[in-house]
Amino acid sequence: MTSTLPPLDPLFRKSAKRTHALFAACPEEGLKDEERSTRLRLAVKLRDEYNDFRELPAVLTSQQGQVGPSRPQEQRKMITSGPSMDANTSKMIASIDNTPKAKSSTFTSPSSLSQALTLHKTTRTIKPTYHPPWKLMRVISGHLGWVRSVAVEPGNRWFASGAGDRVIKIWDLASGELKLSLTGHISTVRGLAVSPRHPYLFSCGEDKMVKCWDLEANKVIRHYHGHLSGVYALDLHPTLDVLVTSGRDASARVWDMRTKAQIHVLSGHTGTVADVKCQESDPQIITGSMDSTIRLWDLAAGKTMVTLTHHKKSVRALAIHPTEFSFASGSAGGNNIKKWKCPEGAFVFNFSGHNAIINTLSVNAEGVFFSGADNGTLTFWDYNTGTPFQNLEDIPQPGSLEAEAGVFCSTFDQTGTRLITGGADKTIKIYAEQSQ
């Protein structure tokens, strides 16, 4: 007896129909099922991401009080609404979103927290002052090593430079001619300062020496002994007969200019103190260190008033504004130049854009702020707003390597119209404002 098998065609059709019904959610709507799938995935992601933050802690809830619908609820409303959302999808989202609703939210609360955040996000809209562009006017050669320090005398007739060739050279500011060479250091000269009230030039170097030169006799008349390692920076107090030096022994030292006595050892830094600045009013001494901190010092007590820890890397340069009660600091990395307000060292803002290792900073009374970097890039800023108005590149002199484009030191002359820089190509460059 033979049994006839049922025809295969109806079975294929039945199987295909079941498969189609099982896997095709909405065959008639074309691509809308993809959109619905996307919304469903977004709802799941929202739940997974924000489920733990729907309900604020009791303390915050009591502080902020009852408010309107929170942001996640608004997002859920947006997700679950739309022409392509059918009943099944809505049920699925509702089952996923079966969590307690937030009682309050910082987004809609008129609390002090949200007001503070709004204030924090307010941008400075002060219009920057116009400054004419600066141009390279003169290149002075003569040193046989990296030029590490420059200083202009108060009469604005000449300036001094110190370099890795261990020589201090005196140059005529107007003509750029060499007037005098002073020898006596046995290592790189890292710091120079000319006294405004005495015929003295002070120098310091990597040989641990701090010297006072009599400019009438052109010879050393005093040594200040005490540093345990190389001395990297020095500055003169504007009104007191006091000299402050700093260096690799992680200290700054305050000296009586005339008696050579060490008044204070300003200790507290844990790395090389790369720069030191003095001013008349408290804080009278500011130091920047390779330990990435800045300290403001009480000169009378010889103790730290404030330690500023905003920088992430070593602070290599400081600049005090000649008339405004503020200063700037420079280091390496992003947001590497910062402006601070005295006397408490309040942070004002970042000078953003000069992403390099900053070796030197200078500012004049007109608000032109200069930063020079290890890679030879120079930036001129408006000091009041932090807006850069000119970018230049240091051009290494013929015979120098391209790597010798670094800028190590800078200073404005007494009028603020000329900028003197020293660099790794062993030259001194003088920049001036271009005439209108």
mmCIF file with all atom_site columns, N, CA and C in Angstrom, residues 189-217:
data_model
loop_
_atom_site.group_PDB
_atom_site.id
_atom_site.type_symbol
_atom_site.label_atom_id
_atom_site.label_alt_id
_atom_site.label_comp_id
_atom_site.label_asym_id
_atom_site.label_entity_id
_atom_site.label_seq_id
_atom_site.pdbx_PDB_ins_code
_atom_site.Cartn_x
_atom_site.Cartn_y
_atom_site.Cartn_z
_atom_site.occupancy
_atom_site.B_iso_or_equiv
_atom_site.pdbx_formal_charge
_atom_site.auth_seq_id
_atom_site.auth_comp_id
_atom_site.auth_asym_id
_atom_site.auth_atom_id
_atom_site.pdbx_PDB_model_num
ATOM 1  N N  . VAL A 1 189 ? 75.902 81.926  33.234 1.00 0.00 ? 189 VAL A N  1
ATOM 2  C CA . VAL A 1 189 ? 75.285 83.040  33.965 1.00 0.00 ? 189 VAL A CA 1
ATOM 3  C C  . VAL A 1 189 ? 73.780 82.963  33.739 1.00 0.00 ? 189 VAL A C  1
ATOM 4  N N  . ARG A 1 190 ? 73.025 82.711  34.815 1.00 0.00 ? 190 ARG A N  1
ATOM 5  C CA . ARG A 1 190 ? 71.589 82.455  34.677 1.00 0.00 ? 190 ARG A CA 1
ATOM 6  C C  . ARG A 1 190 ? 70.701 83.634  35.057 1.00 0.00 ? 190 ARG A C  1
ATOM 7  N N  . GLY A 1 191 ? 71.230 84.595  35.808 1.00 0.00 ? 191 GLY A N  1
ATOM 8  C CA . GLY A 1 191 ? 70.377 85.703  36.235 1.00 0.00 ? 191 GLY A CA 1
ATOM 9  C C  . GLY A 1 191 ? 71.149 87.002  36.312 1.00 0.00 ? 191 GLY A C  1
ATOM 10 N N  . LEU A 1 192 ? 70.496 88.111  35.921 1.00 0.00 ? 192 LEU A N  1
ATOM 11 C CA . LEU A 1 192 ? 71.098 89.446  35.980 1.00 0.00 ? 192 LEU A CA 1
ATOM 12 C C  . LEU A 1 192 ? 70.064 90.443  36.475 1.00 0.00 ? 192 LEU A C  1
ATOM 13 N N  . ALA A 1 193 ? 70.525 91.457  37.210 1.00 0.00 ? 193 ALA A N  1
ATOM 14 C CA . ALA A 1 193 ? 69.642 92.549  37.635 1.00 0.00 ? 193 ALA A CA 1
ATOM 15 C C  . ALA A 1 193 ? 70.496 93.791  37.861 1.00 0.00 ? 193 ALA A C  1
ATOM 16 N N  . VAL A 1 194 ? 69.993 94.939  37.384 1.00 0.00 ? 194 VAL A N  1
ATOM 17 C CA . VAL A 1 194 ? 70.694 96.210  37.572 1.00 0.00 ? 194 VAL A CA 1
ATOM 18 C C  . VAL A 1 194 ? 69.930 97.016  38.609 1.00 0.00 ? 194 VAL A C  1
ATOM 19 N N  . SER A 1 195 ? 70.654 97.510  39.632 1.00 0.00 ? 195 SER A N  1
ATOM 20 C CA . SER A 1 195 ? 69.992 98.253  40.702 1.00 0.00 ? 195 SER A CA 1
ATOM 21 C C  . SER A 1 195 ? 69.565 99.628  40.219 1.00 0.00 ? 195 SER A C  1
ATOM 22 N N  . PRO A 1 196 ? 68.323 100.053 40.539 1.00 0.00 ? 196 PRO A N  1
ATOM 23 C CA . PRO A 1 196 ? 67.883 101.392 40.138 1.00 0.00 ? 196 PRO A CA 1
ATOM 24 C C  . PRO A 1 196 ? 68.417 102.490 41.058 1.00 0.00 ? 196 PRO A C  1
ATOM 25 N N  . ARG A 1 197 ? 68.967 102.116 42.238 1.00 0.00 ? 197 ARG A N  1
ATOM 26 C CA . ARG A 1 197 ? 69.387 103.133 43.200 1.00 0.00 ? 197 ARG A CA 1
ATOM 27 C C  . ARG A 1 197 ? 70.896 103.122 43.464 1.00 0.00 ? 197 ARG A C  1
ATOM 28 N N  . HIS A 1 198 ? 71.592 102.139 42.930 1.00 0.00 ? 198 HIS A N  1
ATOM 29 C CA . HIS A 1 198 ? 73.035 102.047 43.147 1.00 0.00 ? 198 HIS A CA 1
ATOM 30 C C  . HIS A 1 198 ? 73.717 101.723 41.818 1.00 0.00 ? 198 HIS A C  1
ATOM 31 N N  . PRO A 1 199 ? 75.005 102.009 41.692 1.00 0.00 ? 199 PRO A N  1
ATOM 32 C CA . PRO A 1 199 ? 75.721 101.648 40.460 1.00 0.00 ? 199 PRO A CA 1
ATOM 33 C C  . PRO A 1 199 ? 76.154 100.178 40.488 1.00 0.00 ? 199 PRO A C  1
ATOM 34 N N  . TYR A 1 200 ? 75.189 99.307  40.751 1.00 0.00 ? 200 TYR A N  1
ATOM 35 C CA . TYR A 1 200 ? 75.516 97.892  40.931 1.00 0.00 ? 200 TYR A CA 1
ATOM 36 C C  . TYR A 1 200 ? 74.811 97.019  39.890 1.00 0.00 ? 200 TYR A C  1
ATOM 37 N N  . LEU A 1 201 ? 75.515 95.977  39.469 1.00 0.00 ? 201 LEU A N  1
ATOM 38 C CA . LEU A 1 201 ? 74.930 94.917  38.649 1.00 0.00 ? 201 LEU A CA 1
ATOM 39 C C  . LEU A 1 201 ? 75.073 93.619  39.426 1.00 0.00 ? 201 LEU A C  1
ATOM 40 N N  . PHE A 1 202 ? 73.980 92.890  39.549 1.00 0.00 ? 202 PHE A N  1
ATOM 41 C CA . PHE A 1 202 ? 74.006 91.611  40.277 1.00 0.00 ? 202 PHE A CA 1
ATOM 42 C C  . PHE A 1 202 ? 73.891 90.470  39.276 1.00 0.00 ? 202 PHE A C  1
ATOM 43 N N  . SER A 1 203 ? 74.649 89.411  39.534 1.00 0.00 ? 203 SER A N  1
ATOM 44 C CA . SER A 1 203 ? 74.618 88.255  38.635 1.00 0.00 ? 203 SER A CA 1
ATOM 45 C C  . SER A 1 203 ? 74.634 86.970  39.454 1.00 0.00 ? 203 SER A C  1
ATOM 46 N N  . CYS A 1 204 ? 74.087 85.904  38.881 1.00 0.00 ? 204 CYS A N  1
ATOM 47 C CA . CYS A 1 204 ? 74.121 84.595  39.518 1.00 0.00 ? 204 CYS A CA 1
ATOM 48 C C  . CYS A 1 204 ? 74.290 83.542  38.438 1.00 0.00 ? 204 CYS A C  1
ATOM 49 N N  . GLY A 1 205 ? 74.786 82.383  38.831 1.00 0.00 ? 205 GLY A N  1
ATOM 50 C CA . GLY A 1 205 ? 75.039 81.369  37.817 1.00 0.00 ? 205 GLY A CA 1
ATOM 51 C C  . GLY A 1 205 ? 75.005 79.960  38.358 1.00 0.00 ? 205 GLY A C  1
ATOM 52 N N  . GLU A 1 206 ? 75.266 79.020  37.451 1.00 0.00 ? 206 GLU A N  1
ATOM 53 C CA . GLU A 1 206 ? 75.256 77.605  37.816 1.00 0.00 ? 206 GLU A CA 1
ATOM 54 C C  . GLU A 1 206 ? 76.480 77.206  38.640 1.00 0.00 ? 206 GLU A C  1
ATOM 55 N N  . ASP A 1 207 ? 77.391 78.150  38.866 1.00 0.00 ? 207 ASP A N  1
ATOM 56 C CA . ASP A 1 207 ? 78.572 77.891  39.701 1.00 0.00 ? 207 ASP A CA 1
ATOM 57 C C  . ASP A 1 207 ? 78.297 78.178  41.181 1.00 0.00 ? 207 ASP A C  1
ATOM 58 N N  . LYS A 1 208 ? 77.018 78.319  41.560 1.00 0.00 ? 208 LYS A N  1
ATOM 59 C CA . LYS A 1 208 ? 76.562 78.602  42.935 1.00 0.00 ? 208 LYS A CA 1
ATOM 60 C C  . LYS A 1 208 ? 76.889 80.020  43.390 1.00 0.00 ? 208 LYS A C  1
ATOM 61 N N  . MET A 1 209 ? 77.450 80.834  42.500 1.00 0.00 ? 209 MET A N  1
ATOM 62 C CA . MET A 1 209 ? 77.901 82.168  42.900 1.00 0.00 ? 209 MET A CA 1
ATOM 63 C C  . MET A 1 209 ? 76.824 83.217  42.671 1.00 0.00 ? 209 MET A C  1
ATOM 64 N N  . VAL A 1 210 ? 76.772 84.174  43.593 1.00 0.00 ? 210 VAL A N  1
ATOM 65 C CA . VAL A 1 210 ? 75.968 85.393  43.436 1.00 0.00 ? 210 VAL A CA 1
ATOM 66 C C  . VAL A 1 210 ? 76.940 86.545  43.616 1.00 0.00 ? 210 VAL A C  1
ATOM 67 N N  . LYS A 1 211 ? 77.073 87.391  42.599 1.00 0.00 ? 211 LYS A N  1
ATOM 68 C CA . LYS A 1 211 ? 78.080 88.441  42.612 1.00 0.00 ? 211 LYS A CA 1
ATOM 69 C C  . LYS A 1 211 ? 77.432 89.813  42.511 1.00 0.00 ? 211 LYS A C  1
ATOM 70 N N  . CYS A 1 212 ? 78.084 90.798  43.127 1.00 0.00 ? 212 CYS A N  1
ATOM 71 C CA . CYS A 1 212 ? 77.690 92.197  42.989 1.00 0.00 ? 212 CYS A CA 1
ATOM 72 C C  . CYS A 1 212 ? 78.843 92.918  42.297 1.00 0.00 ? 212 CYS A C  1
ATOM 73 N N  . TRP A 1 213 ? 78.562 93.493  41.142 1.00 0.00 ? 213 TRP A N  1
ATOM 74 C CA . TRP A 1 213 ? 79.573 94.189  40.346 1.00 0.00 ? 213 TRP A CA 1
ATOM 75 C C  . TRP A 1 213 ? 79.411 95.695  40.546 1.00 0.00 ? 213 TRP A C  1
ATOM 76 N N  . ASP A 1 214 ? 80.528 96.378  40.810 1.00 0.00 ? 214 ASP A N  1
ATOM 77 C CA . ASP A 1 214 ? 80.540 97.846  40.867 1.00 0.00 ? 214 ASP A CA 1
ATOM 78 C C  . ASP A 1 214 ? 80.728 98.340  39.441 1.00 0.00 ? 214 ASP A C  1
ATOM 79 N N  . LEU A 1 215 ? 79.744 99.036  38.896 1.00 0.00 ? 215 LEU A N  1
ATOM 80 C CA . LEU A 1 215 ? 79.794 99.461  37.503 1.00 0.00 ? 215 LEU A CA 1
ATOM 81 C C  . LEU A 1 215 ? 80.664 100.701 37.301 1.00 0.00 ? 215 LEU A C  1
ATOM 82 N N  . GLU A 1 216 ? 81.148 101.287 38.391 1.00 0.00 ? 216 GLU A N  1
ATOM 83 C CA . GLU A 1 216 ? 82.093 102.392 38.249 1.00 0.00 ? 216 GLU A CA 1
ATOM 84 C C  . GLU A 1 216 ? 83.513 101.861 38.118 1.00 0.00 ? 216 GLU A C  1
ATOM 85 N N  . ALA A 1 217 ? 83.780 100.739 38.806 1.00 0.00 ? 217 ALA A N  1
ATOM 86 C CA . ALA A 1 217 ? 85.115 100.136 38.733 1.00 0.00 ? 217 ALA A CA 1
ATOM 87 C C  . ALA A 1 217 ? 85.130 98.897  37.831 1.00 0.00 ? 217 ALA A C  1
#
